[in-house]
Amino acid sequence: MATPLEKWVDEQAKLTTPDRIYWCNGSEEEARRLVEIGIKEEKINGLPVFQKLNDKHWPNAYFHRSHPTDVARTEHLTFICHPDKETAGPNNNWMDPREAKEKMTKLFSGCMKGRTMYVLPYMMGHPKSPYAKACVQITDNSYVAVSMRLMTRMGKEALDRIGSSDDFVRGLHSIGDLNPDRRFIMHFPQEHLVWSFGSGYGGNALLGKKCFALRIASYLGLKEGWLAEHMLIMGIEDPKGKITYIAAALPSACGKTNLALMQSALPGYKIWTIGDDIAWLNIGPDGRLYAINPEAGFFGVAPGTSLKTNPQMIKTLKNDKFFPTLYTNTALDLDANEPWWNGLDGAIPKNIEDWQGNPWNPSMDTKAAHPNSRFTVSIYNCPSLSNEFDNPAGVPISAILLGGRRSSLVPLVMEAFNWQHGVFLGTRTGSETTAAAAHQVGVLRRDPMAMLPFCGYNMGDYFGHWLNIGKKLKQPPKIYSINWFRTDEDGKFIWPGFGENIRVIKWIIDRIGGKTGAKETPLGLVPELKDLDLSGLNIPQDKVKKLFAIDPSEWTAELQDIEKYFGQFGSHMPEAIWQEYRALAEKLGQSKSSKK
Ligand code: GTP
Ligand code: SPV
Ligand code: MN
C-alpha cells in the first residue's frame, strides 16, 4: 500500500505531468549533479540556471540570475487561505481556500511538462529535536532544489520521521512561466499546505523558509503553545566565559544576519551564531523560553557585506566545507569570473556586468548588484557557529530584542518595564521599508515584531498569544527595543552599527546580570550614558544624546498612526495592549489623542 507521502506525490504528478520524478537525498554528490544539470540542461528565461564562477577566492561559487521581475518577495501576491477572512486578519491578503485551490489547480495543470519534478524531503530543526517538523517540497527547478539542501536538513532523516504517517508539511512549487500575472503564493494553514506558482525567488519559492517556518508555523504555534518568529538567535560570551543567549527580531534587510555574525568591537566579547532569520520559541521543561533555528543555512543580503561590516560572513562564504555557495542577482567581475557587489572590499573591478547582464561602471547611477541580491550558504561554513546549533533542546533565551529601521523618534536601545510592556513595544514597532520585498522603499509602515508579512493569522490574536506565552513562562526574557538607524541633520546614520552594536548588547547583558542601572523615560528604560561603553568611539556627546532624544511633540503623529493601526484589529486587539497605549499617551502628555 502506498504511504500518504507516496500518494500525495503521485497526485501532484498527475496534476503537473512532469517528464520525470526525482526524489532528492540531500547528498553532496547529488547537489553536484543538480548544479551540472542547472548549468547544461535546465534554462530559465532562456538562461542556464547556474553559471560556474572562479573557485580561487570564492570556493564552490555558482551564479544564478533570476527573472528581472522576480527578485524579491511579492507580498501583494501572497495569500493566507483560512476558511474565514477574519482568522487571516487585516494583516493578510485572504482568499477562500476553495477559490484559491481552483485558481491554483488551473495554473499547476500540466505545468511541469518537459521538466523534472524534484521531491525534497526535509526537516525544519534538528531531526532529534522535539520542536522540529518534517516537511516535503515539490519543485520543478534545480536552483530551488539545491538551495533547499543548503537551507534545511534534507534527506533520509526526514523520510524516516514521516514514515507511513501523514504528519508532514506539504509544499508544491513550480516556477511556471514567471509571468507576474500568474504568480501566487497560497498558504492553507489548517492543512499545513503551501502552493506557490510563478516565482523562483527565495522567500516565494524556498517553501521551508517564510512560507512554512513563519506563516504556517506561526499558526501551528498558536494552536500548540509556541512562537514562530522572524528572529536571529545568538550567544554572547563575556570576558569571563559566560554565554548569554538572545533572540532579536528586525524586519527584512534591517540587520539580523549582520548582528547574528557580529565580530565584537569590544575586546573580550565573542559572538556565537545560532540563526540569522527564524527562531522557533518553545517553553522548555524548566519553564524558560528555548529557541531553535529551524534552518540550516543563510540566505543573506549581499550588498554591503564586507570584511569591514561582516568579516564572519566573508569567512563563511570563503569556506569550502559545504557544497555549494550560490550568488543570486549579484554583479560579476568578468575578468576574474567572480561575484561582486556594492560595498565589497577592495578596488572596484574594471570589467563589471550588472545583475541583469549589462556592462556597468561606477559613474552610472544604477546599482551593479540588485539591492536584494543574495548569497545562499550552509550555516556549517560559519566560523562563529555555536556548539549549541545542533542541540535538539535549543538554547535558553535571556533577552528578546525588537527593532526596526527608524531615522527618528525611536532611541538606540530601551528596556521594557515588563513582559506586557515589551509586547506593546513590539506591537507598535514601525520600520522604513527595504528592497527585500517588491514595494516602494523607505516608507514607514507598522511591522509588529518584524512579522507583518509573515504572521499566518490575525495579528490581534498574535499579540494575545505573545501575552499568554509570557504568563506561562517562569522566567520571561527581558524585552528591549533597538534602533541602529537614527540619522543626523545630514541624513547620515549616527550610530556606527555592525561590530559596534556589541556596546548596546553589553549594556543589555549587564542589565540581565543586574550589574547596571537604567533611567526611566515615558517610552521605557534607557542607559545612563556613563553605563554605555563608548570607549574608543568618536561620537560627539551631543550626537549620543540625539540617539536617545525623546521629543513628545514628534510623537503626536506617531501615536495617531499606532492608534489607527491597532484599531484595524477591532475585538481581536488585546485590552492589555490598549492599556499600555493609553499609559504611553498619558506619559507623553497626549492622553487626549487616545480614544479607547
Ligand atoms: P533579511 O535577510 O531580509 O531578513 O535581512 P536581515 O535582517 O538579515 O538584514 P541584514 O543583516 O542582511 O542587513 C541588511 C542591510 O542592513 C545590510 O546591507 C546593511 O547595510 C544594513 N545593516 C545591517 N546592520 C546594520 C547596522 O548595524 N547599522 C547600519 N547602519 N546598517 C546595518
Ligand atoms: C526576508 O525578506 O526577510 C528574507 C529573505 O529573509 S526571504 O527568504 O526572501 O524572505
Ligand atoms: Mn528575513
XYZ file of C-alpha atoms and ligand atoms in Angstrom:
639
model
C 0.000 0.000 0.000
C 1.181 3.478 -0.827
C 2.060 5.718 2.130
C 0.346 9.120 2.476
C 3.564 10.717 1.193
C 3.729 8.493 -1.889
C 0.055 9.089 -2.526
C 0.453 12.861 -2.258
C 3.461 12.904 -4.608
C 1.550 10.747 -7.062
C -1.414 13.159 -7.022
C 0.845 16.152 -7.612
C 2.497 14.336 -10.529
C -0.910 13.606 -12.076
C -1.754 17.303 -11.779
C 1.531 18.743 -13.045
C 2.571 15.957 -15.510
C 6.387 16.141 -15.244
C 8.547 14.066 -17.619
C 10.479 12.625 -14.666
C 10.163 12.406 -10.896
C 13.347 12.520 -8.846
C 13.494 12.041 -5.062
C 16.390 14.042 -3.573
C 18.515 12.541 -0.813
C 20.336 15.769 0.065
C 23.851 14.365 -0.555
C 26.795 16.376 -1.835
C 27.151 14.109 -4.832
C 23.531 14.789 -5.762
C 23.958 18.571 -5.310
C 26.937 18.452 -7.706
C 24.805 16.631 -10.264
C 21.913 19.092 -9.905
C 24.272 22.025 -10.361
C 25.609 20.395 -13.544
C 22.043 19.950 -14.790
C 21.424 23.621 -13.981
C 24.494 24.608 -15.994
C 23.964 22.370 -19.020
C 20.299 21.460 -19.344
C 17.770 23.483 -17.374
C 17.070 27.009 -18.542
C 15.056 29.852 -17.023
C 14.050 32.671 -19.317
C 16.480 31.251 -21.910
C 19.406 31.421 -19.471
C 21.111 28.491 -17.775
C 20.015 28.118 -14.138
C 23.614 28.147 -12.883
C 26.867 29.641 -14.089
C 30.122 28.353 -12.608
C 32.324 31.041 -11.068
C 36.041 31.071 -10.324
C 36.814 28.917 -7.270
C 40.050 30.611 -6.333
C 38.723 33.192 -3.863
C 35.109 32.038 -3.620
C 35.052 28.246 -3.211
C 32.167 26.285 -4.726
C 30.685 29.515 -6.100
C 27.812 29.402 -8.588
C 25.877 32.318 -10.012
C 22.145 32.411 -10.563
C 20.314 35.200 -12.340
C 16.584 35.271 -11.740
C 13.944 36.818 -13.956
C 14.159 40.649 -13.627
C 10.557 40.774 -12.340
C 11.323 38.074 -9.784
C 13.940 39.455 -7.421
C 12.119 39.908 -4.096
C 9.140 38.665 -2.108
C 5.804 39.729 -3.598
C 3.571 40.467 -0.639
C 0.631 41.557 -2.817
C 0.592 38.082 -4.429
C 0.842 36.223 -1.110
C -2.378 34.914 0.428
C -3.420 33.251 3.679
C -6.357 30.977 2.954
C -8.199 30.281 6.195
C -11.833 29.275 5.700
C -12.867 32.698 7.010
C -11.329 36.085 6.368
C -11.315 37.168 9.985
C -8.893 34.415 11.018
C -6.457 35.721 8.386
C -6.926 39.236 9.753
C -6.405 42.679 8.212
C -2.645 41.987 8.148
C -3.024 39.383 5.369
C -4.398 39.080 1.856
C -7.117 36.486 2.077
C -8.713 34.128 -0.389
C -11.317 31.449 0.225
C -9.450 28.102 0.229
C -11.782 26.601 -2.374
C -11.390 29.551 -4.713
C -7.608 29.537 -4.175
C -7.342 25.837 -4.963
C -9.453 26.183 -8.078
C -7.273 29.028 -9.307
C -4.045 27.199 -8.485
C -5.208 23.880 -9.930
C -5.621 25.602 -13.292
C -2.133 27.088 -13.079
C -0.481 23.836 -11.960
C -2.262 21.682 -14.580
C 0.423 20.249 -16.818
C 2.911 22.949 -15.733
C 5.829 20.500 -15.333
C 5.554 19.014 -18.826
C 9.066 18.633 -20.205
C 10.545 19.227 -16.743
C 11.776 17.144 -13.827
C 9.745 17.058 -10.639
C 12.114 17.154 -7.665
C 10.748 15.732 -4.414
C 12.571 17.237 -1.435
C 12.061 15.627 1.991
C 13.494 17.894 4.688
C 13.483 18.701 8.390
C 12.979 22.134 9.856
C 15.020 21.808 13.032
C 17.358 19.045 14.167
C 15.831 15.620 13.417
C 16.117 14.697 17.107
C 14.510 17.897 18.367
C 11.018 17.633 19.866
C 10.390 21.041 18.298
C 11.395 20.033 14.729
C 8.918 19.397 11.909
C 9.153 17.099 8.891
C 8.261 18.554 5.506
C 8.230 17.733 1.811
C 8.513 20.240 -1.004
C 7.947 19.503 -4.651
C 9.572 21.800 -7.205
C 10.482 21.836 -10.896
C 13.599 23.939 -10.512
C 17.166 22.804 -9.746
C 18.069 26.175 -8.153
C 15.290 25.656 -5.618
C 16.317 22.025 -5.010
C 19.967 22.956 -4.424
C 19.015 25.971 -2.276
C 16.800 23.769 -0.091
C 19.745 21.419 0.518
C 21.658 24.432 1.869
C 18.816 25.951 3.876
C 17.371 22.810 5.513
C 18.373 19.351 6.728
C 17.363 17.361 3.678
C 17.172 13.611 3.138
C 16.706 10.302 4.892
C 16.097 11.596 8.408
C 13.025 13.471 7.201
C 11.751 10.403 5.342
C 12.335 8.245 8.426
C 10.453 10.682 10.597
C 7.500 10.787 8.188
C 7.410 7.007 7.618
C 3.856 5.938 6.900
C 2.277 8.866 8.744
C 0.594 11.799 7.081
C 2.104 14.216 9.587
C 4.267 16.331 7.287
C 4.054 19.858 5.914
C 3.374 19.867 2.176
C 4.702 22.416 -0.295
C 4.014 22.372 -4.024
C 6.096 24.748 -6.116
C 6.543 25.477 -9.798
C 8.331 28.399 -11.377
C 5.634 28.263 -14.069
C 6.390 30.799 -16.787
C 7.500 33.516 -14.309
C 4.729 35.808 -15.503
C 3.842 38.069 -12.526
C 0.186 37.888 -13.609
C 0.317 34.183 -12.920
C 2.288 34.348 -9.664
C 0.644 33.379 -6.379
C 1.921 32.153 -3.037
C -1.032 30.481 -1.321
C -0.987 29.248 2.265
C -3.511 26.837 3.751
C -2.578 26.892 7.450
C -5.276 24.459 8.537
C -3.963 21.856 6.071
C -0.241 22.518 6.681
C -0.019 23.183 2.956
C 1.593 25.782 0.647
C 1.077 26.167 -3.103
C 3.492 28.549 -4.789
C 3.456 29.280 -8.521
C 5.346 31.557 -10.873
C 8.373 32.661 -8.824
C 11.861 31.284 -8.258
C 12.785 33.915 -5.654
C 13.876 32.741 -2.165
C 11.038 33.759 0.117
C 8.452 32.838 -2.526
C 9.995 29.548 -3.639
C 12.026 28.011 -0.781
C 8.866 26.934 0.977
C 10.568 25.821 4.199
C 11.549 29.397 4.934
C 8.946 32.171 5.248
C 6.003 30.132 3.898
C 6.299 27.255 6.319
C 8.691 28.221 9.137
C 6.831 31.504 9.710
C 3.380 31.705 8.090
C 2.197 28.128 8.630
C 4.334 27.608 11.764
C 3.043 30.772 13.461
C -0.458 29.300 13.175
C 0.753 25.907 14.470
C 2.396 27.798 17.327
C -0.916 29.450 18.218
C -2.589 26.040 18.357
C 0.281 24.256 20.121
C 1.517 26.944 22.527
C 4.762 28.211 20.977
C 6.042 31.073 18.822
C 7.492 31.080 15.282
C 9.381 34.345 14.899
C 11.380 36.385 12.360
C 14.374 36.442 14.694
C 18.082 35.764 14.827
C 19.489 33.729 17.714
C 22.955 34.345 19.147
C 25.102 33.620 22.176
C 27.318 36.348 23.622
C 30.353 35.130 25.549
C 31.575 37.709 28.075
C 35.232 38.129 29.116
C 34.688 35.612 31.957
C 33.437 32.949 29.535
C 29.750 33.166 30.455
C 27.434 32.813 27.450
C 24.072 34.615 27.346
C 21.596 33.741 24.583
C 19.367 36.326 22.982
C 16.907 36.462 20.083
C 16.247 39.557 18.004
C 13.503 40.498 15.552
C 14.290 43.069 12.873
C 12.325 43.483 9.627
C 13.714 42.205 6.319
C 17.054 43.796 5.382
C 17.336 45.561 8.761
C 20.361 43.796 10.210
C 19.585 40.295 11.562
C 22.297 38.479 9.588
C 24.847 41.160 10.436
C 24.033 41.038 14.148
C 23.965 37.237 14.300
C 27.516 37.011 12.900
C 28.841 40.179 14.520
C 32.529 40.466 15.265
C 32.665 42.283 18.588
C 34.395 45.655 18.574
C 34.836 45.363 22.359
C 37.749 43.162 23.395
C 36.872 40.048 25.401
C 33.394 39.569 23.943
C 32.685 36.811 21.443
C 29.569 36.086 19.412
C 28.296 32.546 18.767
C 25.826 32.277 15.886
C 22.758 30.034 16.057
C 20.424 31.559 13.486
C 20.050 34.690 11.352
C 16.406 34.775 10.260
C 13.967 32.446 12.003
C 13.534 31.285 15.599
C 11.065 28.799 16.997
C 10.493 29.584 20.657
C 9.110 26.953 22.995
C 8.523 26.833 26.726
C 11.078 24.307 27.971
C 10.681 21.723 30.738
C 12.093 24.220 33.276
C 9.594 26.935 32.313
C 12.149 29.063 30.471
C 11.923 30.103 26.810
C 14.069 27.922 24.497
C 14.987 28.817 20.915
C 15.919 26.652 17.954
C 16.839 27.793 14.467
C 14.752 25.576 12.164
C 17.001 26.413 9.204
C 20.486 25.183 8.303
C 21.753 27.921 6.013
C 21.913 31.652 5.351
C 20.020 33.375 2.526
C 21.643 36.742 3.113
C 21.677 40.206 1.571
C 24.925 40.573 -0.429
C 25.335 44.363 -0.927
C 27.187 45.946 1.961
C 28.698 42.633 3.105
C 32.456 43.109 3.548
C 35.402 42.325 5.807
C 34.709 45.644 7.488
C 30.966 45.193 8.138
C 30.663 41.402 8.457
C 34.012 39.578 8.427
C 32.477 36.318 9.714
C 30.162 36.190 6.708
C 33.009 36.775 4.278
C 34.836 33.878 6.003
C 31.679 31.779 5.775
C 31.449 32.447 2.031
C 35.144 31.665 1.596
C 34.898 28.364 3.471
C 34.889 25.349 1.151
C 33.350 22.911 3.640
C 29.772 22.555 2.416
C 28.860 22.457 -1.292
C 27.845 24.776 -2.970
C 27.590 28.549 -2.331
C 25.123 30.404 -4.532
C 25.138 34.053 -5.593
C 21.812 35.342 -6.895
C 21.485 38.628 -8.822
C 24.828 39.979 -7.671
C 27.069 41.654 -10.234
C 30.000 39.810 -11.840
C 33.651 40.759 -12.133
C 34.079 39.458 -15.665
C 37.900 39.439 -15.689
C 38.104 37.318 -12.553
C 34.785 35.493 -13.154
C 33.890 36.226 -9.531
C 30.810 37.608 -7.793
C 30.841 41.311 -6.943
C 28.532 43.706 -5.134
C 28.477 47.297 -3.998
C 30.309 47.621 -0.703
C 32.592 44.598 -1.193
C 36.216 45.133 -0.070
C 38.929 46.180 -2.494
C 39.046 48.291 -5.612
C 36.056 48.310 -7.932
C 36.859 45.840 -10.731
C 37.327 47.275 -14.211
C 35.079 44.958 -16.128
C 31.733 44.591 -14.372
C 28.482 43.081 -15.576
C 25.434 44.209 -13.586
C 22.790 41.853 -12.182
C 20.878 41.947 -15.461
C 23.939 41.169 -17.592
C 24.661 44.708 -18.802
C 28.082 46.400 -18.699
C 28.376 48.605 -15.586
C 30.758 51.247 -14.274
C 30.705 53.372 -11.112
C 29.752 56.543 -12.997
C 26.331 55.047 -13.723
C 23.508 55.887 -11.357
C 22.264 52.284 -11.195
C 23.470 49.631 -8.741
C 25.643 46.861 -10.145
C 24.214 44.206 -7.840
C 20.470 44.215 -7.209
C 19.855 45.781 -3.741
C 18.200 42.496 -2.758
C 20.845 40.261 -4.348
C 21.678 37.398 -2.015
C 24.097 34.599 -1.220
C 22.968 31.142 -0.123
C 25.430 29.274 2.057
C 25.372 26.469 4.621
C 25.446 27.522 8.281
C 28.079 24.789 8.817
C 30.524 27.010 6.899
C 30.233 29.689 9.581
C 33.330 30.048 11.808
C 31.247 31.537 14.635
C 28.674 28.705 14.587
C 27.636 27.916 18.175
C 28.267 24.443 19.596
C 24.616 24.539 20.569
C 23.364 24.833 16.986
C 22.625 21.102 16.785
C 21.348 20.836 20.364
C 17.838 19.392 19.969
C 16.684 21.226 23.118
C 17.653 24.665 21.791
C 19.142 27.433 23.929
C 17.540 29.320 26.852
C 16.767 32.910 25.885
C 17.546 35.695 28.378
C 16.527 38.684 26.246
C 14.400 39.425 23.204
C 15.332 42.454 21.100
C 12.657 44.010 18.885
C 13.692 46.628 16.382
C 13.126 48.471 13.166
C 14.657 50.990 10.816
C 13.713 54.424 12.146
C 15.541 57.580 11.135
C 13.936 59.457 14.060
C 11.874 59.093 17.256
C 12.981 55.672 18.488
C 16.008 55.521 20.845
C 19.079 53.352 20.197
C 18.068 50.966 22.973
C 15.322 50.794 25.535
C 14.303 48.173 28.072
C 10.642 47.327 28.589
C 9.209 47.718 32.098
C 7.899 44.130 31.988
C 6.732 41.438 29.519
C 3.391 43.101 28.753
C 5.063 46.438 28.099
C 7.658 44.621 25.971
C 4.932 43.038 23.863
C 3.487 46.547 23.412
C 6.904 47.796 22.219
C 6.838 45.041 19.599
C 3.256 45.642 18.504
C 3.837 49.339 17.856
C 7.160 48.921 16.031
C 7.362 50.843 12.777
C 10.067 50.437 10.157
C 11.056 52.063 6.886
C 10.581 49.554 4.054
C 13.535 47.921 2.232
C 14.248 46.171 -1.084
C 13.592 42.699 0.380
C 10.029 42.909 -0.918
C 8.678 44.357 -4.143
C 7.279 47.709 -2.970
C 8.344 51.334 -2.548
C 11.495 51.523 -0.412
C 11.876 53.865 2.590
C 8.203 54.242 3.510
C 7.271 53.915 7.182
C 4.917 51.081 7.977
C 3.957 49.291 11.187
C 5.770 45.959 11.285
C 4.964 44.361 14.655
C 7.748 42.012 15.813
C 9.042 42.201 12.184
C 6.225 39.741 11.412
C 3.792 41.840 9.354
C 4.471 39.899 6.115
C 4.825 36.560 7.915
C 2.079 36.129 10.513
C -0.241 33.380 9.267
C -3.301 34.602 11.173
C -4.982 37.671 12.659
C -2.272 39.809 14.265
C -4.592 40.910 17.058
C -4.732 37.261 18.148
C -0.970 37.033 17.655
C -0.461 39.854 20.177
C -2.740 37.983 22.588
C -0.697 34.813 22.050
C 2.508 36.672 22.965
C 0.868 37.923 26.165
C -0.244 34.379 27.034
C 3.208 32.894 26.449
C 4.619 35.487 28.862
C 2.155 34.403 31.531
C 3.231 30.778 31.163
C 6.971 31.483 31.461
C 8.590 31.046 34.877
C 11.374 33.444 33.994
C 10.347 35.507 30.965
C 13.215 37.046 28.974
C 13.630 40.808 29.327
C 12.414 42.657 26.224
C 14.319 45.502 24.505
C 13.574 47.883 21.654
C 16.581 48.640 19.413
C 17.182 51.052 16.533
C 20.555 51.248 14.758
C 19.231 53.601 12.110
C 18.691 57.056 13.633
C 20.085 59.788 11.366
C 21.531 63.273 11.874
C 20.652 66.539 10.088
C 22.588 65.361 7.025
C 20.690 62.102 6.846
C 23.765 60.095 7.978
C 23.454 57.221 10.445
C 24.559 58.492 13.870
C 25.327 55.064 15.318
C 28.253 53.225 13.651
C 26.423 49.867 13.897
C 27.773 46.446 12.897
C 30.579 45.294 15.279
C 29.970 48.349 17.466
C 26.483 47.075 18.283
C 28.195 44.952 20.958
C 28.235 48.122 23.095
C 24.445 48.058 23.222
C 24.388 44.294 23.750
C 26.889 44.645 26.604
C 24.525 47.064 28.386
C 21.703 44.560 27.858
C 23.798 41.729 29.315
C 24.785 43.908 32.250
C 21.096 44.631 32.856
C 20.246 40.926 32.728
C 23.030 40.254 35.240
C 21.767 43.047 37.498
C 25.108 44.837 37.129
C 23.893 48.205 35.916
C 21.097 50.699 36.383
C 18.830 52.450 33.909
C 16.976 55.705 33.516
C 13.211 55.766 33.260
C 11.606 57.627 30.342
C 7.985 57.626 29.148
C 8.946 55.065 26.493
C 10.955 52.651 28.619
C 14.268 52.295 30.469
C 17.344 53.721 28.728
C 21.024 53.541 29.709
C 22.632 56.207 31.851
C 25.233 57.451 29.349
C 28.038 56.562 31.757
C 26.917 52.910 31.618
C 27.132 52.651 27.831
C 30.707 51.692 26.913
C 31.649 54.140 24.147
C 35.415 53.886 24.697
C 37.378 54.375 21.509
C 34.349 55.621 19.590
C 34.450 59.086 18.159
C 30.874 60.201 18.600
C 30.402 63.738 19.957
C 28.354 63.882 23.171
C 25.514 65.850 21.553
C 25.109 63.153 18.909
C 24.983 60.446 21.548
C 22.237 62.417 23.278
C 20.435 62.618 19.950
C 20.405 58.815 19.760
C 18.260 58.816 22.873
C 16.279 62.023 22.358
C 12.559 61.754 23.032
C 10.596 64.730 21.800
C 6.938 64.417 22.870
C 5.849 66.753 20.052
C 7.307 64.362 17.462
C 5.251 61.600 19.000
C 1.836 63.128 18.224
C 1.665 61.790 14.690
C 3.306 58.528 15.757
C 0.681 57.888 18.433
C -2.104 58.630 15.970
C -0.622 56.187 13.497
C -0.274 53.494 16.175
C -3.843 54.017 17.321
C -5.112 53.751 13.747
C -3.074 50.608 13.205
C -4.336 48.933 16.384
C -7.900 49.972 15.564
C -7.941 47.717 12.481
C -7.872 44.636 14.670
C -11.148 45.526 16.407
C -12.187 42.994 19.028
C -9.070 40.872 18.311
C -6.860 43.558 19.857
C -5.999 42.633 23.470
C -7.195 45.155 26.044
C -3.793 44.908 27.772
C -2.116 46.441 24.695
C -4.648 49.302 24.643
C -3.863 49.850 28.338
C -0.184 50.166 27.508
C -1.035 52.518 24.657
C -3.092 54.757 26.940
C -0.361 54.758 29.579
C 2.196 55.872 26.987
C -0.061 58.594 25.582
C -0.618 59.869 29.101
C 3.092 59.889 29.937
C 3.817 61.811 26.751
C 1.141 64.295 27.800
C -1.103 63.330 24.913
C -3.813 61.357 26.592
C -6.466 63.329 24.677
C -5.483 61.606 21.457
C -6.386 58.198 22.823
C -9.990 57.311 22.225
C -10.203 53.893 23.809
P 16.643 39.587 5.742
O 17.554 38.515 5.286
O 15.957 40.294 4.614
O 15.656 39.148 6.777
O 17.560 40.774 6.348
P 18.409 40.938 7.691
O 17.528 41.471 8.768
O 19.176 39.711 7.967
O 19.387 42.142 7.298
P 20.971 42.143 7.011
O 21.777 41.807 8.222
O 21.228 41.363 5.792
O 21.193 43.681 6.718
C 20.603 44.346 5.636
C 21.267 45.657 5.392
O 21.175 46.447 6.582
C 22.765 45.496 5.095
O 23.005 45.658 3.739
C 23.422 46.580 5.881
O 23.830 47.610 5.024
C 22.372 47.140 6.813
N 22.800 46.981 8.221
C 22.917 45.837 8.933
N 23.345 46.079 10.191
C 23.493 47.418 10.278
C 23.906 48.301 11.328
O 24.203 47.899 12.453
N 23.925 49.633 11.020
C 23.575 50.108 9.790
N 23.635 51.413 9.582
N 23.205 49.297 8.775
C 23.161 47.993 9.021
C 13.322 38.402 4.121
O 12.844 39.017 3.168
O 13.010 38.637 5.307
C 14.359 37.367 3.885
C 14.570 36.898 2.541
O 14.940 36.859 4.825
S 13.283 35.834 2.045
O 13.708 34.471 2.282
O 13.079 36.055 0.636
O 12.088 36.096 2.801
Mn 14.172 37.613 6.771
